[in-house]
PDB file of C-alpha atoms and ligand atoms in Angstrom:
ATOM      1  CA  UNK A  38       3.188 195.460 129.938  1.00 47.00           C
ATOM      2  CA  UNK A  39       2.866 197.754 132.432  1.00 51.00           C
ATOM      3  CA  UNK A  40       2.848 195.199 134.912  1.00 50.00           C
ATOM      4  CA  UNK A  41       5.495 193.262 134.490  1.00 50.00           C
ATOM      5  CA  UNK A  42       7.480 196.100 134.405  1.00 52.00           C
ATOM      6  CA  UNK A  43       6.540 196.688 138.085  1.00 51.00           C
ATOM      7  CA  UNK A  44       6.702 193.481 139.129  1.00 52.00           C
ATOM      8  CA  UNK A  45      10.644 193.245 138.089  1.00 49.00           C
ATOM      9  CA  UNK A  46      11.694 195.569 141.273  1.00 50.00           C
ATOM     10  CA  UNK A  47       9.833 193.533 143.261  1.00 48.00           C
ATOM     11  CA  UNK A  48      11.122 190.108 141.971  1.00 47.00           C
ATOM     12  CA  UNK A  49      15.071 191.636 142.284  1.00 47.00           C
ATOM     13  CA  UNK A  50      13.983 192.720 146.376  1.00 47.00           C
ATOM     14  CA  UNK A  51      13.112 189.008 146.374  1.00 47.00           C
ATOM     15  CA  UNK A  52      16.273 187.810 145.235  1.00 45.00           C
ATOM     16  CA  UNK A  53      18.196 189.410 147.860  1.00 45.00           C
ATOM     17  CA  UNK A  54      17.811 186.951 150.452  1.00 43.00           C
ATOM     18  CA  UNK A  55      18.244 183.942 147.809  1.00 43.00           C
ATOM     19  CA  UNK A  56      21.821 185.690 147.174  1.00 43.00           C
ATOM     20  CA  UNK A  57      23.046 186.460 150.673  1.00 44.00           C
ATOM     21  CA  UNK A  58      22.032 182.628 151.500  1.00 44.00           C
ATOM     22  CA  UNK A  59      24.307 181.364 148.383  1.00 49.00           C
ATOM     23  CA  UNK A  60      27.875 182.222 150.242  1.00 46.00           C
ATOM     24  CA  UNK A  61      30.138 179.274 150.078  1.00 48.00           C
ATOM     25  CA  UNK A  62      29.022 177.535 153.118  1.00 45.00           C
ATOM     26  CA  UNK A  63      32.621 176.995 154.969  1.00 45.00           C
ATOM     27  CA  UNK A  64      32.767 173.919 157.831  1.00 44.00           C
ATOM     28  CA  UNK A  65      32.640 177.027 160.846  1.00 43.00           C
ATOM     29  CA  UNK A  66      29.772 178.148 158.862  1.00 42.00           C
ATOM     30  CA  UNK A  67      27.749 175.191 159.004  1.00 42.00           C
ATOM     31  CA  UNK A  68      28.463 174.313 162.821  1.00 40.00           C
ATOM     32  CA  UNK A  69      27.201 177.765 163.328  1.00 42.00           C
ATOM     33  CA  UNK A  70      24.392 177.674 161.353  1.00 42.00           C
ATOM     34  CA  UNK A  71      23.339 174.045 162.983  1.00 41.00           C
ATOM     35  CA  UNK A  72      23.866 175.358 165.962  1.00 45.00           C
ATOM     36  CA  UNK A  73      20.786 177.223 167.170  1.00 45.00           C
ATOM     37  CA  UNK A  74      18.749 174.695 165.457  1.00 49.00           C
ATOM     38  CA  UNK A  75      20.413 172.005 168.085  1.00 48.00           C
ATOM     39  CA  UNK A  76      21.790 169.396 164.991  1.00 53.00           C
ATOM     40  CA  UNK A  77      25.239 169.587 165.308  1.00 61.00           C
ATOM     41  CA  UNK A  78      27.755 171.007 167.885  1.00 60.00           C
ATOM     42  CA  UNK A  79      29.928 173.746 166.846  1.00 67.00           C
ATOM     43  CA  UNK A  80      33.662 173.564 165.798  1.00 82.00           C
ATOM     44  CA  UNK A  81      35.520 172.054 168.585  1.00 90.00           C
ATOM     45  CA  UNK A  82      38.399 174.646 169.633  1.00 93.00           C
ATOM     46  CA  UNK A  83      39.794 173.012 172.284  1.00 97.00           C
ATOM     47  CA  UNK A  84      43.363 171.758 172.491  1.00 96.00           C
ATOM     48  CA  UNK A  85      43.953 168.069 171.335  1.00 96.00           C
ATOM     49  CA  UNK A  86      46.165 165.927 173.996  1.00 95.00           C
ATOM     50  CA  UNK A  87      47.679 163.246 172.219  1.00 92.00           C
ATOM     51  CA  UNK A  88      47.896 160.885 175.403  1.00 92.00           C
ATOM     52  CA  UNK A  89      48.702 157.322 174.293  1.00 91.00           C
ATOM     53  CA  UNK A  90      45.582 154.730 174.578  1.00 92.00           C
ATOM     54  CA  UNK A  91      46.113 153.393 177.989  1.00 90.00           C
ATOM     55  CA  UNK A  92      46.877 156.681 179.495  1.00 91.00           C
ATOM     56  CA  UNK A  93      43.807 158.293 178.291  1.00 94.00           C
ATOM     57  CA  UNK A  94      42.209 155.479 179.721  1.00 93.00           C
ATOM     58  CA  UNK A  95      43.345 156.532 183.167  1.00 91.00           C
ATOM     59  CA  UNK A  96      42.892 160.063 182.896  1.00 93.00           C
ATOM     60  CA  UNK A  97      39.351 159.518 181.907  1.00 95.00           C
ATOM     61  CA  UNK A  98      38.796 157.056 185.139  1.00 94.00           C
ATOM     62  CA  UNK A  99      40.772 159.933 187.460  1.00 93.00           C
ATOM     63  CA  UNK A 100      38.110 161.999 186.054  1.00 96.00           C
ATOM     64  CA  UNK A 101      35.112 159.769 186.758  1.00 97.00           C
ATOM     65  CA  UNK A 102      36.338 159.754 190.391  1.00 97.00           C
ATOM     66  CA  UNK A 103      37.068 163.292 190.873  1.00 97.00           C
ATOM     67  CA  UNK A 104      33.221 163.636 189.433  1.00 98.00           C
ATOM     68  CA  UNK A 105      32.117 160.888 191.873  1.00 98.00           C
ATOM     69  CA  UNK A 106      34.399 162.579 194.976  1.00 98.00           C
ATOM     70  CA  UNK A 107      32.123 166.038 193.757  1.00 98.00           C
ATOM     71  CA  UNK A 108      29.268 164.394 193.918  1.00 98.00           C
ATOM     72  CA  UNK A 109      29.894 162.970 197.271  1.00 98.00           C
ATOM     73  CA  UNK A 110      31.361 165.852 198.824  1.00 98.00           C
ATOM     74  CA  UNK A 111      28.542 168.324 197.947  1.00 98.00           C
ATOM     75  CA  UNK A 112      25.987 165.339 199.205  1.00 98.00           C
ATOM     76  CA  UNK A 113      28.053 164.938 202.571  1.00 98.00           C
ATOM     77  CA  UNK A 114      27.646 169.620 202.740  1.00 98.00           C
ATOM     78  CA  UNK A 115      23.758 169.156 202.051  1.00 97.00           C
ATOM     79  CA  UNK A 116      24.319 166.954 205.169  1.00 97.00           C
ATOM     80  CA  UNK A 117      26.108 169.310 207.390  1.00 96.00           C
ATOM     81  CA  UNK A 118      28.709 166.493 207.517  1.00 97.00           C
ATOM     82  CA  UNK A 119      31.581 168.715 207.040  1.00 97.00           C
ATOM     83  CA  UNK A 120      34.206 166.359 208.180  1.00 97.00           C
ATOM     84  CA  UNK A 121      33.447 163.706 205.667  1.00 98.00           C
ATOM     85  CA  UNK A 122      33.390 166.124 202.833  1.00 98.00           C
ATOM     86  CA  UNK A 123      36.781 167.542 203.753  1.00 98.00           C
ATOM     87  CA  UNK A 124      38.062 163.830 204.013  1.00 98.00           C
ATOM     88  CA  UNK A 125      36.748 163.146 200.527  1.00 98.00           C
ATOM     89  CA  UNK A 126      38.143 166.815 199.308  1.00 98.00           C
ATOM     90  CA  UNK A 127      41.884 165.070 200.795  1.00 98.00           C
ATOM     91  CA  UNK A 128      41.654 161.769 199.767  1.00 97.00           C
ATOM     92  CA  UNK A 129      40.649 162.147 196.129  1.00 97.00           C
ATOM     93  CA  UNK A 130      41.095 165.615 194.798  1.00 98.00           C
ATOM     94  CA  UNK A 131      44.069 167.315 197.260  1.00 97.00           C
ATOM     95  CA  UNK A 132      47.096 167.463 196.606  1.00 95.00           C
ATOM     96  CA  UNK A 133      48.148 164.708 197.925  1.00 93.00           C
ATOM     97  CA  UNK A 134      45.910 162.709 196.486  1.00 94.00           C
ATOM     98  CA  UNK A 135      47.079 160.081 193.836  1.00 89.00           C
ATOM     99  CA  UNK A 136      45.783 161.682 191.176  1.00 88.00           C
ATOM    100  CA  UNK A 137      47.646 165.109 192.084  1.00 90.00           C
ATOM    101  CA  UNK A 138      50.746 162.979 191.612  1.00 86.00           C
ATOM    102  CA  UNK A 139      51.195 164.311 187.548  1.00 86.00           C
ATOM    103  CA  UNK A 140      50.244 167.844 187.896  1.00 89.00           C
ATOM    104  CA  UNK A 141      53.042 168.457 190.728  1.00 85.00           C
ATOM    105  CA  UNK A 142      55.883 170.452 190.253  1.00 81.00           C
ATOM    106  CA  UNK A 143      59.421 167.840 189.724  1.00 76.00           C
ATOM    107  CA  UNK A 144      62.349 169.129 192.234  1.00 72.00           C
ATOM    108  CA  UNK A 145      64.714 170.053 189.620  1.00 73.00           C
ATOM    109  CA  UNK A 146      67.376 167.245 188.438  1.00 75.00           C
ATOM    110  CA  UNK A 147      64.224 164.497 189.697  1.00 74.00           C
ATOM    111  CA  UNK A 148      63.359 161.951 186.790  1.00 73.00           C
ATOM    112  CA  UNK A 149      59.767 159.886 187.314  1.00 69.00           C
ATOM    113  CA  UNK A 150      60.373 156.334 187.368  1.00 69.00           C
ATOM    114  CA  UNK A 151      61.056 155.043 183.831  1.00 73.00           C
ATOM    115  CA  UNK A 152      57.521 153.632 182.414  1.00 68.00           C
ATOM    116  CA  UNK A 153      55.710 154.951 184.956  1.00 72.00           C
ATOM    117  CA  UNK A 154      52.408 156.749 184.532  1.00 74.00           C
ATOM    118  CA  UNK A 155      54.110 159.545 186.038  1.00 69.00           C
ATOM    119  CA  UNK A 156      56.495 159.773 183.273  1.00 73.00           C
ATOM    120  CA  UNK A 157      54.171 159.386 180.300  1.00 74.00           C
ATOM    121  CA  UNK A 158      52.421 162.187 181.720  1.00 79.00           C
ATOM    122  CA  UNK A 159      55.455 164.289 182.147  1.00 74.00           C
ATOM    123  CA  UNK A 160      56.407 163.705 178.117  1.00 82.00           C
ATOM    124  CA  UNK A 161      52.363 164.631 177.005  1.00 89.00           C
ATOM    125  CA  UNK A 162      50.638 167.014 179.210  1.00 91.00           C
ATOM    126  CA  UNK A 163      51.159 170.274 177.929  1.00 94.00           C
ATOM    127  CA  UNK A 164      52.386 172.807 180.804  1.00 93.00           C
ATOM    128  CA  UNK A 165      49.267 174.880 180.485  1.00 96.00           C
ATOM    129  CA  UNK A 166      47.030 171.942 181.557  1.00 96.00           C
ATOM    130  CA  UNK A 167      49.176 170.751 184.345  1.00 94.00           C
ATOM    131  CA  UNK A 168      48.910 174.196 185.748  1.00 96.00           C
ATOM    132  CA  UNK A 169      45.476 173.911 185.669  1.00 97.00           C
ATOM    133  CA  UNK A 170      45.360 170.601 187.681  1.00 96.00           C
ATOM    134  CA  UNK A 171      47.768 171.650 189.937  1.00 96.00           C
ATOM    135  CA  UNK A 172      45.562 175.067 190.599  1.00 98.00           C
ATOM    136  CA  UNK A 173      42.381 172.401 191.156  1.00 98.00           C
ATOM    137  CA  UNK A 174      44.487 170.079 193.796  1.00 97.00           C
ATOM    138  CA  UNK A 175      45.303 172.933 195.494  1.00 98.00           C
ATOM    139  CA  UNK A 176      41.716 174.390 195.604  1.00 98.00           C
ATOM    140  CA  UNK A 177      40.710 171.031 196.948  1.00 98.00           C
ATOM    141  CA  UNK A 178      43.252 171.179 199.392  1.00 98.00           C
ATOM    142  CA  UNK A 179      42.064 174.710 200.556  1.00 98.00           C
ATOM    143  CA  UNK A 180      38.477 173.441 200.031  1.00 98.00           C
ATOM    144  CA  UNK A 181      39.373 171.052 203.015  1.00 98.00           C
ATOM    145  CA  UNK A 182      40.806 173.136 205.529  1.00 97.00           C
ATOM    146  CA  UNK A 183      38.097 175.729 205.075  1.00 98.00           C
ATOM    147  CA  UNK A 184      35.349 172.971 205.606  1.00 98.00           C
ATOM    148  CA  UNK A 185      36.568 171.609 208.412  1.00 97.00           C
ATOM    149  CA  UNK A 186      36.007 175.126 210.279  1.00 97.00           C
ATOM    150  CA  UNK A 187      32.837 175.430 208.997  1.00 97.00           C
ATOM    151  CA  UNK A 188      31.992 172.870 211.623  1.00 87.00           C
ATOM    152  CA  UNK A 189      32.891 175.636 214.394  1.00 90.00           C
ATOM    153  CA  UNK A 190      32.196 178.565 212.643  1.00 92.00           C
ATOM    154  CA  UNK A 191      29.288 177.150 210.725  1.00 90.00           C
ATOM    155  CA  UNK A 192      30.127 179.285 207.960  1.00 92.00           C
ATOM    156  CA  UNK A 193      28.664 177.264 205.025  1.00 96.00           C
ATOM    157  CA  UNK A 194      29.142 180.640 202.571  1.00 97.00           C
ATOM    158  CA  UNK A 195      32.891 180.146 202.820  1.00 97.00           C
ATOM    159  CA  UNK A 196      32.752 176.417 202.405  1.00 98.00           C
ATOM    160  CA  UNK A 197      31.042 176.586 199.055  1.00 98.00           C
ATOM    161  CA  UNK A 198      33.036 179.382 197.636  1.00 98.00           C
ATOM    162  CA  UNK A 199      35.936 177.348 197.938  1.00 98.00           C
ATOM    163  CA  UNK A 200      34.601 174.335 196.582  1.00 98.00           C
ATOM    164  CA  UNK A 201      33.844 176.771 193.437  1.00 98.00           C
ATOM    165  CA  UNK A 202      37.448 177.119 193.179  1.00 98.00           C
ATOM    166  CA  UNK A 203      37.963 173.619 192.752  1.00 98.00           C
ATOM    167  CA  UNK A 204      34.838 173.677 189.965  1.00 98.00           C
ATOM    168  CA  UNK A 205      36.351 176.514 188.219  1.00 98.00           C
ATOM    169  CA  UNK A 206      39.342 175.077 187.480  1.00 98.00           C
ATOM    170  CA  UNK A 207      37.728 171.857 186.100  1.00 98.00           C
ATOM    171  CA  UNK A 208      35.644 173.767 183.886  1.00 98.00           C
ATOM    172  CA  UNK A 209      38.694 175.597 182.836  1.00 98.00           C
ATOM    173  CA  UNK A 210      40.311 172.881 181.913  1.00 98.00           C
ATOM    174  CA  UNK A 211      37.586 171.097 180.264  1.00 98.00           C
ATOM    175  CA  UNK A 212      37.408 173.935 178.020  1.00 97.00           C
ATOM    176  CA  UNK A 213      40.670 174.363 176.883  1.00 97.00           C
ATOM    177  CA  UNK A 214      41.729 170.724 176.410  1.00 97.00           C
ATOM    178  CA  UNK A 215      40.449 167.138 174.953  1.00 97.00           C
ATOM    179  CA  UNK A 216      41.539 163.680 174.593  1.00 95.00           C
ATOM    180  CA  UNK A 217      39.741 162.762 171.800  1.00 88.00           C
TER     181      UNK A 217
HETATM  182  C1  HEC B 427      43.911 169.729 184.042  1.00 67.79           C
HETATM  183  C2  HEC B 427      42.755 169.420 183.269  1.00 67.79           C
HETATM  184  C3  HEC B 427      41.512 168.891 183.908  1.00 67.79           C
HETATM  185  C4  HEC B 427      40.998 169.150 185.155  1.00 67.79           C
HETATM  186  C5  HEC B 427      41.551 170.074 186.247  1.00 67.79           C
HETATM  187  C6  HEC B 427      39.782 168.385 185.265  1.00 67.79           C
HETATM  188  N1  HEC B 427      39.561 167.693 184.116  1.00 67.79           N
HETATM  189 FE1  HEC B 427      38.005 166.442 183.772  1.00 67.79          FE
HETATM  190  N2  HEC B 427      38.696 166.072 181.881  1.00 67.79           N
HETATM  191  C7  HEC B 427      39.821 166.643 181.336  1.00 67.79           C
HETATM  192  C8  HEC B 427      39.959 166.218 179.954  1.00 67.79           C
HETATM  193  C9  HEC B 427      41.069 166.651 178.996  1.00 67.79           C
HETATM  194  C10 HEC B 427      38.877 165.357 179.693  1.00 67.79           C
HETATM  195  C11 HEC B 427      38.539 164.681 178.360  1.00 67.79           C
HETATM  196  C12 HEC B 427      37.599 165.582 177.621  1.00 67.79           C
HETATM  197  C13 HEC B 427      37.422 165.210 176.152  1.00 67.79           C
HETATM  198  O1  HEC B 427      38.270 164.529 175.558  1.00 67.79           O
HETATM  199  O2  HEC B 427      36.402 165.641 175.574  1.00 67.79           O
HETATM  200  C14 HEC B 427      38.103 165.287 180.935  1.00 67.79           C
HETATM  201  C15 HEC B 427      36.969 164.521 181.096  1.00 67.79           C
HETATM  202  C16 HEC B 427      36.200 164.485 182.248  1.00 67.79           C
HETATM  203  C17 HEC B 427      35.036 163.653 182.436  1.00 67.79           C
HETATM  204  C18 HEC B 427      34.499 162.627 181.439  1.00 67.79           C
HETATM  205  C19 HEC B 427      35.096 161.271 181.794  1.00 67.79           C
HETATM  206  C20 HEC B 427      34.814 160.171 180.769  1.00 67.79           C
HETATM  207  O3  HEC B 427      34.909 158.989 181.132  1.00 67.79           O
HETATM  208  O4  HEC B 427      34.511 160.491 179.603  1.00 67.79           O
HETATM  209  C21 HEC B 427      34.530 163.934 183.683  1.00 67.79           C
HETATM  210  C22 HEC B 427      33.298 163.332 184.341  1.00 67.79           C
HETATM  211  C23 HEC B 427      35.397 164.937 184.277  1.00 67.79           C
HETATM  212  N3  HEC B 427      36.415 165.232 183.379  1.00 67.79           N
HETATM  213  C24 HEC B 427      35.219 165.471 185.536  1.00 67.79           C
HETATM  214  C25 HEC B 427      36.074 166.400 186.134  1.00 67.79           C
HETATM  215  C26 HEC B 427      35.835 167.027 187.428  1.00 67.79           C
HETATM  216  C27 HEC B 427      34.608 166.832 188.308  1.00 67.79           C
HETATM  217  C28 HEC B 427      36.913 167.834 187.661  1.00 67.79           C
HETATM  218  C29 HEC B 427      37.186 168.709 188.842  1.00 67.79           C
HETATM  219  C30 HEC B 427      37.022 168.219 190.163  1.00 67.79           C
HETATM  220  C31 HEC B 427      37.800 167.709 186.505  1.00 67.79           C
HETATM  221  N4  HEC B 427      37.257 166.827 185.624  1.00 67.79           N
HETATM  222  C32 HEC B 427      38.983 168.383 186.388  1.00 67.79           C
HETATM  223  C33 HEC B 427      40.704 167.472 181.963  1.00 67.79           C
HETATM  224  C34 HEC B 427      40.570 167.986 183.246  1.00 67.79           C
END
């Protein structure tokens, strides 16, 4: 008798945790709880950009290549081959690169050709994301002039602070918006 009677306290205490684990487990609750353990990504907050099919299809291979032109630009620095990297830094992420071509600002009044890449783009990508490319194409831009003095001035420090410019606004981007 006067066991059990001790043992209740002691049976509640281990109830506790049963209880607080009993909440009704909500879908943000479960990506957080899967989370540490690795299983399952948390609850994707980034902006959906309803591009249609083939357009998301070019977007994606822009992005490939501005991945690629990275890749070869910081391969060209490890080389002290600052030219090349600034002609890669022009030719596929500056502004007047092809791809820079959607993220520029219109002159006011100017329509992109009807059917044109250039015009799908204008009718889906939200302002806040072109900003954000055009901020990137401009850091590449910047990225170039800087890293063709770096030749002279041998000034690598500057060279890849500016090339984190161009980084940080692809990261930006990447973590306010998807296409899928
Ligand atoms: C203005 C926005 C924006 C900028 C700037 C941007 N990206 Fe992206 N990128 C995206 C979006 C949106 C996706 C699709 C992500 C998703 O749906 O999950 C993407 C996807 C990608 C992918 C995956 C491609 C695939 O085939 O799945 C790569 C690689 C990539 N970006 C590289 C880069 C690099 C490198 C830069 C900078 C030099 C960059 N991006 C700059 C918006 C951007």
């Amino acid at each position: 008798m006067r066991s059990s009677f001790l043992a209740l306290p002691v049976l509640m205490a281990m109830a506790v945790p049963l209880q607080a684990a009993d909440v009704p487990i909500t879908p943000q609750h479960q990506g957080m709880a899967a989370h540490g353990h690795g299983a399952m990504v948390s609850p994707d907050s980034r902006e959906l950009v309803a591009f249609p099919l083939e357009m998301r299809a070019q977007q994606l291979r822009n992005m490939r290549d501005h991945m690629e032109a990275l890749d070869g630009i910081l391969t060209e620095l490890g080389e002290a081959n600052y030219d090349a990297a600034a002609r890669i830094a022009t030719d596929r992420l500056g502004l007047d690169s092809p791809s820079a071509a959607a993220c520029k600002p219109k002159l006011p009044g100017a329509a992109p050709a009807k059917g044109s890449m250039d015009e799908m783009m204008d009718l889906y990508m939200p302002e806040g994301m072109r900003s954000i490319g055009l901020a990137m194409h401009t850091a590449a831009s910047k990225f170039a002039a800087v890293v063709r003095d770096t030749a002279k001035s041998g000034d690598t420090r500057a060279a890849y602070a500016a090339l984190g410019q161009v980084t940080h606004n692809c990261a930006a981007c990447h973590s306010a918006y998807r296409l899928q």
